[in-house]
Coordinates of C-alpha atoms in Angstrom, one line a residue:
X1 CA 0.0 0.0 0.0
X2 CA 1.5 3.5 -1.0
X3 CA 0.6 6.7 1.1
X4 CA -0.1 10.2 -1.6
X5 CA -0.5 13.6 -0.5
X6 CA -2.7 15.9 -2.6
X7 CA -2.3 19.2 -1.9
X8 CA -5.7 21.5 -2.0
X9 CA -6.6 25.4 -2.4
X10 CA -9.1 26.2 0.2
X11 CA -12.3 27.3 -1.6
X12 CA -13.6 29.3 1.7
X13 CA -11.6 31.9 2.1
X14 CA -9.4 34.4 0.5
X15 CA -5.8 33.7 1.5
X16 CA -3.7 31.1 -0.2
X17 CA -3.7 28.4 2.4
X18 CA -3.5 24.7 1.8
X19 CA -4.7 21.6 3.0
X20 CA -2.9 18.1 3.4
X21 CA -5.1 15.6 2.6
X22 CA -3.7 11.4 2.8
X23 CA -4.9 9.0 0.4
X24 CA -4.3 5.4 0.4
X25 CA -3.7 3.7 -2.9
X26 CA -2.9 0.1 -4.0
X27 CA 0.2 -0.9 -6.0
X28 CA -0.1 -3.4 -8.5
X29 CA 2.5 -5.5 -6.6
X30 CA -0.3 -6.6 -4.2
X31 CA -2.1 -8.5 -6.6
X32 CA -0.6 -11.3 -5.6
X33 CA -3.9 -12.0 -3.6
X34 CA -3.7 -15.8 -3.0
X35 CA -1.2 -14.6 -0.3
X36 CA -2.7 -14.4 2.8
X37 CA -1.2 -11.1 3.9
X38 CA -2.9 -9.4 1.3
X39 CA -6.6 -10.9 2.0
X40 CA -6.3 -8.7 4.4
X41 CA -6.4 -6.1 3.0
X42 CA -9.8 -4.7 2.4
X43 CA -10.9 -2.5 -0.4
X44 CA -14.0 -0.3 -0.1
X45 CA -16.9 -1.4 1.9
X46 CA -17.1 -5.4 1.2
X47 CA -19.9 -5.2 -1.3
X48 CA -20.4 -5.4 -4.8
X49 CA -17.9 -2.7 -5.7
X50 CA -15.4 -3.8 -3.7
X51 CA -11.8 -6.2 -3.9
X52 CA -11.3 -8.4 -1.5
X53 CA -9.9 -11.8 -3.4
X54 CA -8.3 -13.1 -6.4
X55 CA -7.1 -11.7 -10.0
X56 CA -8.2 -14.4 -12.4
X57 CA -7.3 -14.7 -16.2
X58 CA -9.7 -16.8 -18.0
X59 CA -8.0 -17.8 -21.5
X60 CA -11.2 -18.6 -23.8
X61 CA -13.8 -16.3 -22.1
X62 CA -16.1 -15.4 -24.9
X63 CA -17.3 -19.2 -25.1
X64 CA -20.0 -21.3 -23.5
X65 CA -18.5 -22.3 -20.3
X66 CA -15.9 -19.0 -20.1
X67 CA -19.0 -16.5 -20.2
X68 CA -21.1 -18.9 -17.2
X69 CA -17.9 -19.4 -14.8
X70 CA -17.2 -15.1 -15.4
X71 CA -20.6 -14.9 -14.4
X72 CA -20.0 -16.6 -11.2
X73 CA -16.7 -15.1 -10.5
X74 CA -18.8 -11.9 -9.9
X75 CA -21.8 -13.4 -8.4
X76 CA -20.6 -15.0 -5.6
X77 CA -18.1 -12.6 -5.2
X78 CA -20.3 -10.4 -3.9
X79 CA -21.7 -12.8 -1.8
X80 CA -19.1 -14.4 -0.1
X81 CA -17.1 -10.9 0.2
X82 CA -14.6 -12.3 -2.2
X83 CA -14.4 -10.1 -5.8
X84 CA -12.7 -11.4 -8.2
X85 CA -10.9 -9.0 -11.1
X86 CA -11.2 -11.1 -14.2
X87 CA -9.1 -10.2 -16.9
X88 CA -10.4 -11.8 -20.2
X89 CA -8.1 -12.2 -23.2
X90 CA -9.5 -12.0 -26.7
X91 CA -8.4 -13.0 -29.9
X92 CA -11.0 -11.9 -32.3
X93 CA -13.5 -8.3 -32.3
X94 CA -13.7 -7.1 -28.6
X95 CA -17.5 -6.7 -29.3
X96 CA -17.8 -10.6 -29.5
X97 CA -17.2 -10.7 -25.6
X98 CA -18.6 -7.2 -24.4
X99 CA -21.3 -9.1 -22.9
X100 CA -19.0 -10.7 -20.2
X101 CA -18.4 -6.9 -18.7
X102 CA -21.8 -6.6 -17.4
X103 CA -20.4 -10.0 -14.6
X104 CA -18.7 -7.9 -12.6
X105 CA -18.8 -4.2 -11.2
X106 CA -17.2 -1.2 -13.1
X107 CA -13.2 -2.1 -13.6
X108 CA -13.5 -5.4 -12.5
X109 CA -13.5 -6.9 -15.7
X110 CA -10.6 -5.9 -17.8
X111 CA -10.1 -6.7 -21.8
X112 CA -6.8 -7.6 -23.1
X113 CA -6.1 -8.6 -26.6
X114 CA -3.8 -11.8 -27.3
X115 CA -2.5 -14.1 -29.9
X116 CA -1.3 -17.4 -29.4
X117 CA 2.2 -17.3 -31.6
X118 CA 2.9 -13.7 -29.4
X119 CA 4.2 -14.5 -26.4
X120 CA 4.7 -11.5 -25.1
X121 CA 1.0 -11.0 -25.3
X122 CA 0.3 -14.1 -23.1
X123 CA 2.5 -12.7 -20.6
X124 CA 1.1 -9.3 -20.9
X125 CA -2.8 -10.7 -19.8
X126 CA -1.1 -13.1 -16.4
X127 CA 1.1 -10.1 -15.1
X128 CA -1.1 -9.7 -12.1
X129 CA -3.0 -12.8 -11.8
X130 CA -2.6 -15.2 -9.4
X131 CA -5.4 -17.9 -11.3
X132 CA -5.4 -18.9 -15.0
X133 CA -7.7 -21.1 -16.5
X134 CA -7.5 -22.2 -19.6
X135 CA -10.9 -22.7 -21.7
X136 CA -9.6 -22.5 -25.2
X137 CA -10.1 -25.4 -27.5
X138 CA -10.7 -26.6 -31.3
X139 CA -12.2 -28.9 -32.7
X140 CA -11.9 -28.2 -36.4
X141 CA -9.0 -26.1 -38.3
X142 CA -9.4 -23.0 -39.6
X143 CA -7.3 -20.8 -41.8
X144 CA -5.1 -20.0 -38.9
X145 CA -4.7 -22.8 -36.7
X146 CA -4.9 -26.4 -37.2
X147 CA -6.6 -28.3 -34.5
X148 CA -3.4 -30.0 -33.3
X149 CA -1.5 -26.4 -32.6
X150 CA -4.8 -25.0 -30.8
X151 CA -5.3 -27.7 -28.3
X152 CA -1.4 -29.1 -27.3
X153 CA 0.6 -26.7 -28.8
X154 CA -1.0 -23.6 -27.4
X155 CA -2.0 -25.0 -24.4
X156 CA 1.8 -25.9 -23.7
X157 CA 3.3 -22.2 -24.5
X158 CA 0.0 -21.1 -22.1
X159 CA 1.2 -23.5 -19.1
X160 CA 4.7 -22.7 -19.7
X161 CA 4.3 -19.1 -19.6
X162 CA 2.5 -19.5 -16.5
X163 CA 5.3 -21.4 -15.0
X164 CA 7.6 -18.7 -15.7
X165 CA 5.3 -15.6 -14.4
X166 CA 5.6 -17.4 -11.0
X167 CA 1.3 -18.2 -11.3
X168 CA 0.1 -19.7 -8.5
X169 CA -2.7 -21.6 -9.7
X170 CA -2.9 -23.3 -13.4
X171 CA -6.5 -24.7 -14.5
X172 CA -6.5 -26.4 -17.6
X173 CA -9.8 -27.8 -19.4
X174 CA -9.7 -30.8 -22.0
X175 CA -12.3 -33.4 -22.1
X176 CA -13.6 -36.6 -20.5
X177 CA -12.9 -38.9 -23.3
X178 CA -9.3 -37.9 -24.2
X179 CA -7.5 -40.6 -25.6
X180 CA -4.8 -41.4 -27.9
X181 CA -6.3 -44.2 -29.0
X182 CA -10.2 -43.2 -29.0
X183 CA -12.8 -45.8 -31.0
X184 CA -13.4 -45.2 -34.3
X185 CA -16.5 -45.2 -36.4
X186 CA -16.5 -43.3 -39.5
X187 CA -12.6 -42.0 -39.0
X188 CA -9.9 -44.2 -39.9
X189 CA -7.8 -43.5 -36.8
X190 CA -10.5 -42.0 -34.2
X191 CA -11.4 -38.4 -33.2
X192 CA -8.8 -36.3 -33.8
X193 CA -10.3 -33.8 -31.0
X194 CA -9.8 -36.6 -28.5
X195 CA -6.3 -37.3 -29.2
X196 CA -5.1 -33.9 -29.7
X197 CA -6.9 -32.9 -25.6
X198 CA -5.0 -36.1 -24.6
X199 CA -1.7 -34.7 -25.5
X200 CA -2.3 -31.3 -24.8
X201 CA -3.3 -32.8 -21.2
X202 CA 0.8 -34.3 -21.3
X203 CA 1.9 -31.3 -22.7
X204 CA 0.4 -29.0 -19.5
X205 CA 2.0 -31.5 -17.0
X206 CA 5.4 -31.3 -18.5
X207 CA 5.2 -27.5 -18.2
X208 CA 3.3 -27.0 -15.1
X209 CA 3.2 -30.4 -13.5
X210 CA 1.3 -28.9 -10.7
X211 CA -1.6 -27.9 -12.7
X212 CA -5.2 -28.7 -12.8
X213 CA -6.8 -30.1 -15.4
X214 CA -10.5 -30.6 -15.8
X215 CA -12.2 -33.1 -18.0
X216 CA -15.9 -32.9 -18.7
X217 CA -18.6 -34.8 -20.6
X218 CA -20.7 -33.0 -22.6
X219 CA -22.1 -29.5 -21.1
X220 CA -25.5 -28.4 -21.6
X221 CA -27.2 -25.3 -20.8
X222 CA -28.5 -21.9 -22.9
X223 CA -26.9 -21.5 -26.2
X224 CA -24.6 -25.0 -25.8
X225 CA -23.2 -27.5 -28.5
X226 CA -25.1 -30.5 -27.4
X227 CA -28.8 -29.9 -27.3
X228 CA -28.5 -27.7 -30.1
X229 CA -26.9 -29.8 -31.7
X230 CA -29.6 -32.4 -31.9
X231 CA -32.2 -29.6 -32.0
X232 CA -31.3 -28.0 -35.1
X233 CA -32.4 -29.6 -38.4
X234 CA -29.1 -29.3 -40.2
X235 CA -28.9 -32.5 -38.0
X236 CA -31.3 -34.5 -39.4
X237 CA -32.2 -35.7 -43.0
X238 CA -36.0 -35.5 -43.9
X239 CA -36.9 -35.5 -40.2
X240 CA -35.1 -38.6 -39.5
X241 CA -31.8 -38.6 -37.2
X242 CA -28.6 -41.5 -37.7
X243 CA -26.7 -42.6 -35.2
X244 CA -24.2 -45.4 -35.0
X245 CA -26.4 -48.8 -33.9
X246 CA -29.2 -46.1 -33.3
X247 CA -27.4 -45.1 -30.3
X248 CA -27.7 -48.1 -28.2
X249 CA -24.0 -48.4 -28.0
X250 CA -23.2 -45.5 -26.8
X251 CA -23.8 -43.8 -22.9
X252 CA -23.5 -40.5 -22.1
X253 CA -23.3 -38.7 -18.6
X254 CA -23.8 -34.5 -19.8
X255 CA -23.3 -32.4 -17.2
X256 CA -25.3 -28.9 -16.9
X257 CA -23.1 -25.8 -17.6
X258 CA -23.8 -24.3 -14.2
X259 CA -22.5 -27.2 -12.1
X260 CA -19.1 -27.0 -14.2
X261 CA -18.7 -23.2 -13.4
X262 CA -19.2 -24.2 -9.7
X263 CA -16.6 -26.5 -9.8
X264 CA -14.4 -24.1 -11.7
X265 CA -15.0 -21.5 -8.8
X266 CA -14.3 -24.1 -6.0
X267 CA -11.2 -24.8 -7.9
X268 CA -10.4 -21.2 -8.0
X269 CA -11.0 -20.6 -4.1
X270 CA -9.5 -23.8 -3.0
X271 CA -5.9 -23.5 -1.0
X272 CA -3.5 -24.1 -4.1
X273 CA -2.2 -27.2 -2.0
X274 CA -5.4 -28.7 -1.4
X275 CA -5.9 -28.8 -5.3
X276 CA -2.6 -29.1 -7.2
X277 CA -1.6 -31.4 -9.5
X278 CA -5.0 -33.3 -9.4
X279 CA -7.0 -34.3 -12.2
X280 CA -11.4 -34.0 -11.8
X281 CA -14.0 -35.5 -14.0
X282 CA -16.7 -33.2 -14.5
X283 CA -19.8 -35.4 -15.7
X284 CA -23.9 -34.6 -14.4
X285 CA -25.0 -37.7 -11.6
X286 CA -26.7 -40.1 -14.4
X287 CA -25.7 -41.5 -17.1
X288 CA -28.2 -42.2 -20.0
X289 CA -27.8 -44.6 -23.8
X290 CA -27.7 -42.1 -26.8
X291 CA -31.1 -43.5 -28.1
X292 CA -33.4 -42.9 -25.3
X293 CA -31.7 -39.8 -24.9
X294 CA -31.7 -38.2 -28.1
X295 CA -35.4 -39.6 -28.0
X296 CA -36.5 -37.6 -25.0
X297 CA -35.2 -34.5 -26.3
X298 CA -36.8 -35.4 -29.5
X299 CA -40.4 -35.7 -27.5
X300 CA -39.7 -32.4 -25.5
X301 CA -39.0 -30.5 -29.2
X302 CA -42.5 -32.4 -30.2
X303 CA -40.3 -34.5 -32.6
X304 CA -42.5 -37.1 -32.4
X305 CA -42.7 -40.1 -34.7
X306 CA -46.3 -39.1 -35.7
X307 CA -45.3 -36.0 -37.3
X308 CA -42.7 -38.1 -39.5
X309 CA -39.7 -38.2 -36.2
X310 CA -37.6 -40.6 -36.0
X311 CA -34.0 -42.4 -35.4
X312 CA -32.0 -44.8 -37.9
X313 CA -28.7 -46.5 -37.9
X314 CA -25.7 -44.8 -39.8
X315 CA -23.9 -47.9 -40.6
X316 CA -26.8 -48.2 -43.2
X317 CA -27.4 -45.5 -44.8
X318 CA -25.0 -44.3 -47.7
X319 CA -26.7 -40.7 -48.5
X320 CA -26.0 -40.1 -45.2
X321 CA -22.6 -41.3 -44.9
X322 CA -22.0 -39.2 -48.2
X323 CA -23.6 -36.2 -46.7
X324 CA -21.2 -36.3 -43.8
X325 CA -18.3 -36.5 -46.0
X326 CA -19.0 -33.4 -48.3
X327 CA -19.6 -31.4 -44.8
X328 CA -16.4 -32.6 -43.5
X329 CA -14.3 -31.8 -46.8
X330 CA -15.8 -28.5 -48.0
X331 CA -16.3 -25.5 -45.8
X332 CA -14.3 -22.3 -45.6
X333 CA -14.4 -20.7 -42.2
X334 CA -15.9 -23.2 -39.3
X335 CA -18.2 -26.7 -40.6
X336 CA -22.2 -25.9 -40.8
X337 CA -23.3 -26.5 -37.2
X338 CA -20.4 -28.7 -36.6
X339 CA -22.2 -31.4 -38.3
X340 CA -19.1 -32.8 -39.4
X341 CA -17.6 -36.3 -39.1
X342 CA -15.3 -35.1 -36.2
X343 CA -18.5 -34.4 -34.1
X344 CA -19.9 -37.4 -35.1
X345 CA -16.8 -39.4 -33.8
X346 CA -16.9 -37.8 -30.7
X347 CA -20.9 -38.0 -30.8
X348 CA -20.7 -41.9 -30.0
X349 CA -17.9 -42.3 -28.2
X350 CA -18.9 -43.9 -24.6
X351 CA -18.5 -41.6 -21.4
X352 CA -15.7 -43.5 -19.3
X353 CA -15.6 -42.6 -15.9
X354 CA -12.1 -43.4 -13.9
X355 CA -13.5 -45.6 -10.7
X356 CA -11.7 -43.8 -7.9
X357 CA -11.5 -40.9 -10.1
X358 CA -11.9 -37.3 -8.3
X359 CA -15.3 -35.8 -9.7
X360 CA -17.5 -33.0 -8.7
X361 CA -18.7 -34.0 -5.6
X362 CA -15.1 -34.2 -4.4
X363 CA -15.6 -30.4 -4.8
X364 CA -18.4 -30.7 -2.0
X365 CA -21.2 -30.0 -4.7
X366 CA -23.2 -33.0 -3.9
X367 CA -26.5 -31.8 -5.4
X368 CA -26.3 -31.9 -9.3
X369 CA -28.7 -30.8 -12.1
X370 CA -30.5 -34.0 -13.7
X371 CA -30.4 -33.5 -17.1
X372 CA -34.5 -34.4 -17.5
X373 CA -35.2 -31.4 -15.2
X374 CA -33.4 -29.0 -17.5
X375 CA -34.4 -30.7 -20.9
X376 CA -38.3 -28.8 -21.2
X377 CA -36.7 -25.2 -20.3
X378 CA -33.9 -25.8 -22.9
X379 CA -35.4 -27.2 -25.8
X380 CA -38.5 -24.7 -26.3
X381 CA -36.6 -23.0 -28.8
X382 CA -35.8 -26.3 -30.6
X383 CA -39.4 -27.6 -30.8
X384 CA -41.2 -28.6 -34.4
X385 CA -43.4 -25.1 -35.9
X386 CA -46.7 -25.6 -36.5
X387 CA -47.9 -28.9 -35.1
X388 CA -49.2 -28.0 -31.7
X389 CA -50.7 -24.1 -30.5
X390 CA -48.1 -23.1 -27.8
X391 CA -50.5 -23.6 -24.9
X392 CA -49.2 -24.7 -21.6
X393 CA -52.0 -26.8 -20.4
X394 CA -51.3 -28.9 -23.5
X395 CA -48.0 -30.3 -23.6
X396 CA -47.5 -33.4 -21.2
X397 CA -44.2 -33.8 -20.3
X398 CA -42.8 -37.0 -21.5
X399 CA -41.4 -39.9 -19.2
X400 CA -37.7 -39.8 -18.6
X401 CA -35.1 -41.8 -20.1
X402 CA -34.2 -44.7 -18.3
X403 CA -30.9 -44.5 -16.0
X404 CA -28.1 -46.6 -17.0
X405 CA -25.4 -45.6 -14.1
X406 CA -25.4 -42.5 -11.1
X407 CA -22.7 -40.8 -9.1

């Protein structure tokens, strides 16, 4: 803390004498907030407006889950008298993520423009922090960046940097099914995404071996790439949806967006030691088959197999096989909806879950979001025009689909 004197003209009266006034400022070289010294240190009146806590960089902000755990950050930093600066780096228009400065109070949220073959600019967004997380991830190359340099090599020079700017705390999210050998359905060798999270996952440890990393299943929630991805037509092929064997080989375990941002945050708040060099699983408490799955969402969005609804095995159908292939081979910026044959890799492969593997209830959230209580608020938007008038009393909700395994 630094002591400055302002110096100020009297306004009342007609001599030239001055006043002394004290004000206490904060150097930048207090950031350092997971030191205990400096909690403290209290800054304005312990509400909303106030700092009290941690300086967090969150690499990958503008997406899904960066905009939900910034949105926490400044929740319950107001609530538990912890505020959180956030500094969110960009690589694209600053407009795109704007709408992440309305989660905390004014200058709590900073901007800061990066690139991922500037180092320098990496360094320049961690100068204060004492938490990064890292939400950045591909899953198809673009003009740019292949998919490979996104997800190992960038999140190597990320952890590495972090190592050397002395950061306290490294979070680092891949994915639940990372593997370098992941099955293969309609790709020779298996999901590329897969394989290129599992070696970004070695490449993190070998620069910050004490890091975090975070691996979770599919993430639903308001404008997400999984029930969206089912909802929207691009998906299907005159009403009628493929998956591999129908789905009934595959089980998934999504996990709503909300509980992954609390887990981020307990992450964040967690004494470094208590946390370091662990790995979590973030999956929702049941786990469900693809069919009966995709066919409750289907009955939510009135995708019913009166109206013409209904679910086929891939392995036997060319057109769409063929469809697949053009999608995947011809598009300029970013595949149509990501209905590509990468997402339909990682579509069917199986949720594993580690047996005596650390999950979110490790993290003392023991009450998750079912994904059936979620579904009806989530797919409205999804639901088939014109077949039903949008009255309330109408709609009966359908049964849920049936529980293969729980946490």
């Amino acid at each position: 803390m630094a002591l400055n004197i302002i110096i100020k003209r009297s306004l009342f009266s007609n001599n030239h004498n001055f006043v002394l006034i004290p004000i206490a400022t904060y150097s930048s070289q207090n950031f350092r907030t997971l030191d205990e010294n400096f909690i403290s240190i209290k800054r304005g009146t312990g509400y909303r407006s106030s700092f009290n806590g941690i300086v967090c960089t969150v690499f990958g902000g503008s997406g899904f889950i960066g905009k939900n755990i910034i949105q926490r950050l400044g929740k319950y930093g107001t609530q538990v008298t912890l505020k959180f600066s956030v500094i969110i780096p960009y690589r694209h228009e600053l407009y795109s993520s704007f709408e992440n400065k309305t989660a905390g109070d004014l200058g709590q949220i900073y901007f800061s423009e990066f690139c991922l073959n500037d180092d320098d600019s990496i360094r320049k967004c961690m100068k204060y922090s004492d938490v990064v997380i890292n939400l950045i991830g591909k899953d198809h190359d673009t003009w740019n960046y292949t998919l490979e340099q996104v997800n190992i090599e960038g999140a190597r020079k990320i952890a590495k940097i972090c190592k050397e700017m002395g950061i306290k705390k490294f979070i680092h999210v891949s994915a639940l099914n990372a593997s370098p050998n992941p099955r293969a359905f309609m790709i020779k060798n298996g999901s590329r995404f897969l394989k290129s999270k599992w070696y970004g996952e070695i490449a993190v440890r070998e620069e910050f071996p004490e890091a975090i990393i975070v691996k979770p299943s599919d993430v639903y929630g308001e404008g997400d790439t999984f029930i969206s991805y089912y909802g929207r037509t691009s998906r299907l092929i005159n009403r009628t949806l493929y998956l591999w064997a129908k789905g009934f080989e595959t089980i998934k375990q999504p996990v709503f967006v909300w509980d992954v941002s609390h887990g981020l945050y307990e992450l964040v708040t967690r004494h470094v030691q208590d946390v370091a060099g662990k790995t979590y699983q973030f999956v929702g408490p049941r786990g469900y088959i693809l069919h009966d799955l995709c066919k409750f969402m289907f009955a939510n969005m009135w995708k019913n197999e009166k109206w013409g609804f209904q679910i086929e095995d891939a392995r036997l159908d060319l057109c769409f096989q063929i469809y697949r292939i053009i999608l995947n081979k011809f598009y300029l910026t970013s595949p149509s909806h990501l209905q590509t044959l990468e997402r339909f890799e990682r579509e069917h492969v199986s949720d594993e879950i580690e047996e005596n593997g650390l999950t979110l209830k490790d993290l003392g959230i023991k009450k998750l979001i079912n994904f059936e209580d979620m579904m009806f608020s989530y797919s409205l938007i999804w639901k088939a025009p014109g077949e039903f008038v949008d009255d309330v009393y109408q709609f009966q909700p359908p049964p849920p689909p049936k529980i293969i395994r729980e946490i």
